[in-house]
XYZ file of C-alpha atoms in Angstrom:
394
model
C -46.057 -224.129 90.977
C -49.366 -226.194 91.941
C -48.957 -229.254 93.790
C -49.927 -232.094 91.689
C -51.883 -233.650 94.286
C -53.649 -230.279 94.448
C -57.685 -230.322 94.713
C -57.797 -227.280 92.285
C -60.469 -227.312 90.163
C -61.771 -230.869 91.015
C -65.037 -230.037 92.735
C -67.485 -227.569 91.906
C -70.414 -225.923 93.908
C -73.165 -226.250 91.839
C -76.239 -225.353 93.983
C -76.630 -222.751 96.739
C -79.519 -222.120 99.152
C -80.554 -220.152 102.493
C -83.412 -220.300 104.700
C -85.332 -217.487 106.026
C -82.913 -215.510 107.977
C -82.684 -213.375 111.298
C -85.367 -214.262 113.455
C -87.376 -217.320 112.578
C -89.455 -218.061 115.391
C -90.948 -221.877 115.697
C -88.388 -223.194 113.363
C -85.762 -225.788 114.509
C -82.118 -225.611 113.361
C -82.925 -229.052 111.506
C -85.884 -227.273 109.703
C -83.644 -224.316 108.886
C -80.930 -226.683 107.343
C -83.372 -228.802 105.302
C -85.278 -225.597 103.978
C -81.909 -224.252 102.880
C -81.343 -227.593 101.143
C -84.503 -227.826 99.424
C -83.242 -224.348 97.846
C -79.801 -225.560 97.272
C -80.973 -228.730 95.237
C -83.622 -226.527 93.390
C -80.807 -224.265 92.637
C -78.582 -227.244 91.337
C -81.277 -229.002 89.567
C -80.939 -232.280 91.088
C -82.995 -234.660 93.204
C -82.022 -235.419 97.142
C -81.484 -239.228 96.186
C -78.253 -238.050 94.143
C -76.742 -236.782 97.458
C -74.271 -239.455 98.616
C -72.270 -237.245 101.127
C -73.309 -235.121 104.006
C -71.249 -232.517 105.961
C -72.382 -230.375 108.735
C -71.068 -228.591 111.955
C -72.636 -228.443 115.403
C -75.639 -226.896 116.636
C -76.154 -224.380 119.760
C -79.764 -224.579 120.067
C -80.073 -228.431 119.062
C -77.081 -230.061 120.228
C -77.341 -233.188 118.526
C -73.502 -235.007 118.648
C -74.452 -236.029 114.997
C -76.040 -233.117 113.257
C -75.175 -234.770 110.051
C -77.031 -237.871 110.630
C -79.881 -236.269 112.235
C -80.323 -233.974 109.125
C -79.934 -236.840 106.723
C -82.927 -238.715 108.601
C -84.771 -235.388 108.767
C -84.779 -235.094 104.717
C -85.005 -238.637 104.046
C -81.734 -239.830 102.890
C -78.959 -242.423 103.539
C -75.309 -240.951 102.636
C -72.362 -243.601 102.405
C -69.988 -240.364 103.619
C -70.971 -238.251 106.276
C -69.434 -236.026 109.049
C -70.123 -233.451 111.728
C -67.211 -231.106 111.990
C -66.412 -229.026 115.166
C -63.583 -226.613 114.914
C -65.842 -223.528 115.895
C -66.047 -220.656 113.381
C -63.454 -222.288 111.194
C -65.796 -225.225 110.610
C -67.364 -223.502 107.599
C -64.274 -223.215 105.283
C -63.226 -226.948 106.359
C -66.343 -228.311 105.550
C -65.597 -226.969 101.591
C -61.663 -228.158 101.928
C -62.847 -231.430 103.046
C -65.643 -231.763 100.612
C -63.221 -231.135 97.655
C -60.796 -233.959 98.803
C -63.403 -236.335 99.763
C -65.014 -236.123 95.975
C -61.234 -236.120 94.588
C -60.371 -239.325 96.511
C -63.565 -240.842 95.658
C -65.289 -241.184 98.909
C -68.240 -239.686 97.503
C -69.713 -237.968 94.002
C -72.217 -235.283 95.740
C -71.866 -233.848 99.044
C -74.218 -231.668 100.925
C -72.874 -229.240 102.895
C -75.371 -228.178 105.288
C -76.143 -226.442 108.906
C -78.971 -224.392 110.843
C -79.126 -222.846 113.882
C -81.490 -220.880 116.116
C -79.465 -218.608 118.268
C -81.904 -216.003 118.585
C -85.104 -217.588 119.050
C -84.005 -220.791 120.315
C -82.126 -219.683 123.342
C -82.155 -217.038 125.858
C -79.748 -214.584 126.488
C -78.244 -216.280 129.363
C -78.360 -219.707 127.506
C -76.472 -218.207 125.043
C -73.750 -216.447 127.138
C -73.383 -219.989 129.277
C -72.791 -221.777 126.092
C -70.074 -219.418 125.022
C -68.305 -219.455 128.173
C -68.609 -223.170 128.692
C -66.852 -223.429 125.296
C -63.724 -222.277 127.111
C -61.447 -224.450 129.343
C -63.449 -225.556 132.452
C -60.615 -225.596 134.778
C -58.192 -222.935 133.791
C -60.683 -220.442 132.015
C -64.290 -220.831 132.424
C -64.014 -220.248 136.244
C -62.835 -216.936 135.531
C -65.808 -215.850 133.144
C -63.848 -215.668 129.925
C -66.618 -215.960 127.301
C -65.405 -215.944 123.756
C -66.113 -212.196 123.402
C -63.347 -211.244 126.039
C -60.972 -213.375 124.175
C -61.232 -211.348 121.144
C -61.189 -208.285 122.906
C -58.026 -209.062 124.363
C -56.539 -209.491 120.842
C -57.905 -206.229 119.703
C -56.854 -204.360 122.652
C -52.968 -205.561 122.137
C -53.423 -204.417 118.216
C -54.227 -201.212 119.216
C -51.263 -200.630 121.774
C -48.827 -202.378 119.066
C -49.988 -200.436 116.072
C -52.066 -197.724 117.225
C -55.152 -198.972 115.849
C -58.059 -196.510 116.792
C -61.573 -197.002 118.118
C -62.452 -194.948 114.916
C -61.096 -197.289 112.658
C -62.790 -200.354 114.385
C -65.881 -198.398 113.791
C -65.494 -197.716 110.308
C -65.239 -201.776 109.696
C -69.025 -201.758 111.304
C -70.055 -198.735 109.208
C -69.012 -200.300 105.999
C -70.551 -203.436 106.527
C -73.716 -201.785 107.642
C -73.566 -199.894 104.127
C -73.413 -203.292 102.422
C -76.215 -204.799 104.349
C -78.361 -201.815 103.439
C -77.953 -203.408 99.758
C -78.818 -206.829 100.626
C -82.515 -207.990 100.852
C -83.443 -209.747 103.838
C -80.384 -208.218 105.980
C -81.152 -208.196 109.825
C -79.837 -204.638 110.239
C -80.287 -201.989 107.610
C -80.415 -198.763 109.681
C -77.611 -196.371 108.574
C -74.696 -196.285 110.712
C -72.049 -193.811 111.535
C -68.786 -193.846 113.463
C -70.370 -191.811 115.860
C -73.185 -194.072 116.393
C -71.052 -197.057 117.029
C -68.684 -195.122 119.361
C -71.598 -193.876 121.412
C -73.044 -197.437 122.143
C -72.728 -199.135 125.095
C -69.221 -200.822 125.792
C -69.868 -204.887 125.877
C -66.249 -205.490 126.499
C -63.247 -203.055 126.068
C -62.395 -201.897 123.402
C -65.791 -203.408 121.768
C -69.070 -201.416 121.456
C -72.212 -202.965 121.134
C -71.919 -202.155 117.049
C -68.576 -203.620 116.959
C -69.960 -206.835 117.766
C -71.759 -209.429 115.429
C -75.753 -209.992 115.599
C -77.463 -212.848 117.137
C -79.612 -214.539 114.443
C -81.668 -217.730 113.364
C -80.861 -219.292 109.945
C -79.755 -221.963 107.558
C -77.353 -222.086 104.648
C -76.681 -225.368 102.348
C -74.275 -226.172 99.264
C -74.264 -228.830 96.691
C -70.712 -229.769 95.691
C -69.679 -232.570 93.035
C -66.767 -233.413 91.003
C -66.317 -230.984 87.938
C -66.882 -233.865 85.316
C -70.392 -234.285 86.892
C -71.176 -230.695 86.789
C -70.227 -230.434 83.118
C -72.539 -233.648 82.582
C -75.264 -231.746 84.325
C -75.086 -229.138 82.162
C -74.246 -226.550 85.101
C -74.421 -223.026 83.745
C -71.694 -221.401 85.891
C -70.022 -224.116 88.298
C -67.961 -222.394 90.794
C -64.867 -224.402 91.417
C -62.915 -224.966 94.530
C -59.186 -223.960 93.741
C -57.377 -224.573 97.028
C -57.633 -224.495 100.696
C -55.454 -224.133 103.788
C -56.147 -224.398 107.637
C -54.085 -223.746 110.638
C -54.920 -224.618 114.529
C -52.429 -222.487 116.753
C -53.687 -223.196 120.674
C -56.656 -223.945 122.468
C -55.839 -221.759 125.516
C -55.435 -217.972 124.651
C -52.635 -217.493 127.169
C -50.614 -220.014 125.122
C -50.687 -218.009 122.202
C -47.173 -216.087 121.456
C -48.585 -213.145 119.558
C -52.368 -212.617 119.949
C -52.280 -209.811 117.087
C -51.550 -212.624 114.500
C -53.885 -215.376 113.484
C -53.405 -218.532 111.856
C -55.108 -216.964 108.937
C -51.579 -216.025 107.755
C -50.550 -219.684 107.486
C -54.001 -220.979 106.388
C -54.174 -218.467 103.576
C -50.639 -219.094 102.237
C -51.266 -222.731 102.066
C -54.527 -221.589 100.230
C -52.929 -219.256 97.752
C -49.992 -221.941 96.937
C -52.449 -224.702 96.410
C -54.791 -222.697 94.249
C -51.825 -221.015 92.157
C -52.721 -217.154 92.981
C -51.779 -214.462 95.404
C -53.744 -211.884 97.503
C -53.417 -209.425 94.999
C -55.336 -211.638 92.333
C -58.623 -212.161 94.864
C -61.527 -209.740 93.422
C -63.899 -210.131 96.407
C -63.663 -212.076 99.958
C -65.673 -213.400 102.787
C -63.764 -212.590 106.076
C -65.120 -213.522 109.143
C -66.296 -210.654 110.972
C -67.388 -211.889 114.682
C -65.836 -208.330 115.836
C -64.588 -205.268 114.083
C -61.135 -205.750 115.126
C -60.861 -209.213 114.019
C -61.475 -208.190 110.685
C -58.443 -205.573 110.770
C -56.178 -208.368 111.816
C -57.408 -210.725 109.227
C -56.732 -208.544 106.421
C -53.115 -208.122 107.420
C -52.842 -212.027 107.972
C -54.571 -212.694 104.706
C -52.077 -210.360 102.750
C -54.446 -207.701 101.630
C -52.272 -205.146 103.610
C -48.896 -205.184 105.714
C -48.930 -205.912 109.239
C -50.001 -203.343 111.500
C -51.638 -201.339 108.671
C -55.117 -202.822 108.848
C -56.675 -199.802 110.495
C -55.423 -197.259 107.790
C -56.518 -199.837 104.983
C -59.998 -199.929 106.454
C -60.275 -196.214 107.021
C -59.207 -195.553 103.347
C -62.353 -197.665 102.428
C -60.312 -200.593 100.597
C -62.770 -203.218 101.708
C -65.532 -201.596 99.663
C -66.649 -201.221 96.289
C -63.657 -199.265 94.628
C -61.030 -200.296 96.980
C -58.680 -203.350 96.777
C -60.870 -206.245 97.932
C -64.362 -205.753 98.554
C -65.383 -207.865 101.561
C -68.564 -209.426 102.914
C -70.598 -207.668 100.359
C -73.589 -208.769 102.110
C -73.046 -207.259 105.662
C -71.547 -210.075 107.090
C -72.176 -211.267 110.554
C -71.911 -207.457 111.790
C -75.087 -206.290 110.034
C -76.751 -209.182 107.945
C -77.034 -212.002 110.328
C -74.902 -214.337 112.434
C -76.762 -217.734 113.421
C -73.349 -219.376 114.528
C -71.675 -221.835 111.811
C -74.330 -220.979 109.443
C -73.365 -217.302 109.336
C -69.984 -218.366 108.404
C -71.290 -220.393 105.387
C -73.191 -217.269 104.562
C -69.621 -215.747 103.557
C -69.588 -218.567 100.990
C -73.234 -217.993 99.678
C -72.248 -214.473 98.946
C -69.070 -214.915 97.316
C -70.455 -217.595 95.077
C -73.336 -215.457 94.013
C -70.428 -212.595 93.320
C -68.544 -215.141 90.974
C -71.851 -216.233 89.375
C -72.643 -212.406 88.574
C -75.782 -212.776 90.325
C -75.343 -210.627 93.276
C -77.640 -207.511 91.883
C -77.169 -203.917 92.956
C -74.174 -205.163 95.305
C -72.267 -206.948 92.373
C -68.680 -206.366 92.592
C -67.953 -206.167 88.506
C -65.799 -208.487 86.661
C -65.520 -210.855 90.121
C -63.845 -214.113 88.950
C -61.652 -215.193 91.982
C -62.911 -215.154 95.466
C -61.550 -215.964 98.923
C -63.507 -217.046 102.127
C -61.748 -217.210 105.431
C -63.411 -219.049 108.688
C -62.088 -218.301 112.085
C -63.158 -219.430 115.387
C -62.408 -220.099 119.259
C -60.411 -216.849 119.981
C -58.124 -217.081 117.000
C -57.487 -220.664 117.598
C -58.872 -222.324 114.520
C -58.433 -220.993 110.961
C -59.456 -222.308 107.180
C -59.154 -220.608 104.183
C -60.835 -221.460 100.687
C -60.140 -220.256 97.307
C -63.138 -220.227 94.754
C -63.300 -219.335 91.184
C -65.048 -219.357 87.799
C -64.122 -221.417 84.829
C -61.951 -218.749 83.604
C -59.706 -219.104 86.384
C -58.890 -222.713 85.945
């Protein structure tokens, strides 16, 4: 039974936009976010002055403490509801969940969710590694050189030991994502990839090879979210409704996590499903945070798409692509499409919304009406899930 206080169907996404993606030299994170915003406004058919709320995350290349305020100034608006959120990779779904709640409670009527970053052209490799390392605890973790990649590698190694997950199964995740990217215009990596290619690429941090790891990219993504009533008044052809959301924050230090093979996605998705009044079996397509191949396998389990410990065989049986149980990351995800930080996680929303609109072209999941997006960050510490649906799912 859906909670009477649920945000189910009370807010709708009416505009989506992206900037150039991949390598975009000479463009700041603010420019990338603003360009995506122009496209989202055009898609929604509204003027920027109708925006009264702005929500964003933190940029690595332009570390404004108030990216939301800087972006508002950059595009020339003065919102009355505005926040910058920082829960690492989970920020994207958190932005949508809070936007729906803010609209439902009257804090804003029309909210811009926007983020841009230039991790590829705006940071040197050393700067990027340093920023990742400095995100860890400066007393107990950073002195030992534990960047985010090593933290995620620990979780994969333990999953392999506990459940027999293989390197070949990890590699299959990368292969399927590359297949999806090959059908996506503008994807950063479109060269065919095989399991052998993944396993023969250099080891980055055991058990991950180069192609088990997400890309480094530039890019921006923006969304216009408003009340369901206003979406109807505007005559939006196919608004996509926010049906439910959930979050879970399990730890700050990886050594405090009781079980590093289970993520907070289990709890966040349980909350999202309950609040939306659906189950994992109802989901037609999903955006699953894919910073590393092993992370995808563990989240497929925690999101309820397959039992715990069976994520490897689930992927090997190609259940995450067309014809399978739940096609995920049909644009190629962070592994092959692009990964400009928080905008990369927002691009999972962009793709799922395209699918629900029926606008994904050659990569369309036929009959997609209900979608899930899960965002994760900080070595499994932060998790957020959002359920999206068409009008027919209300």
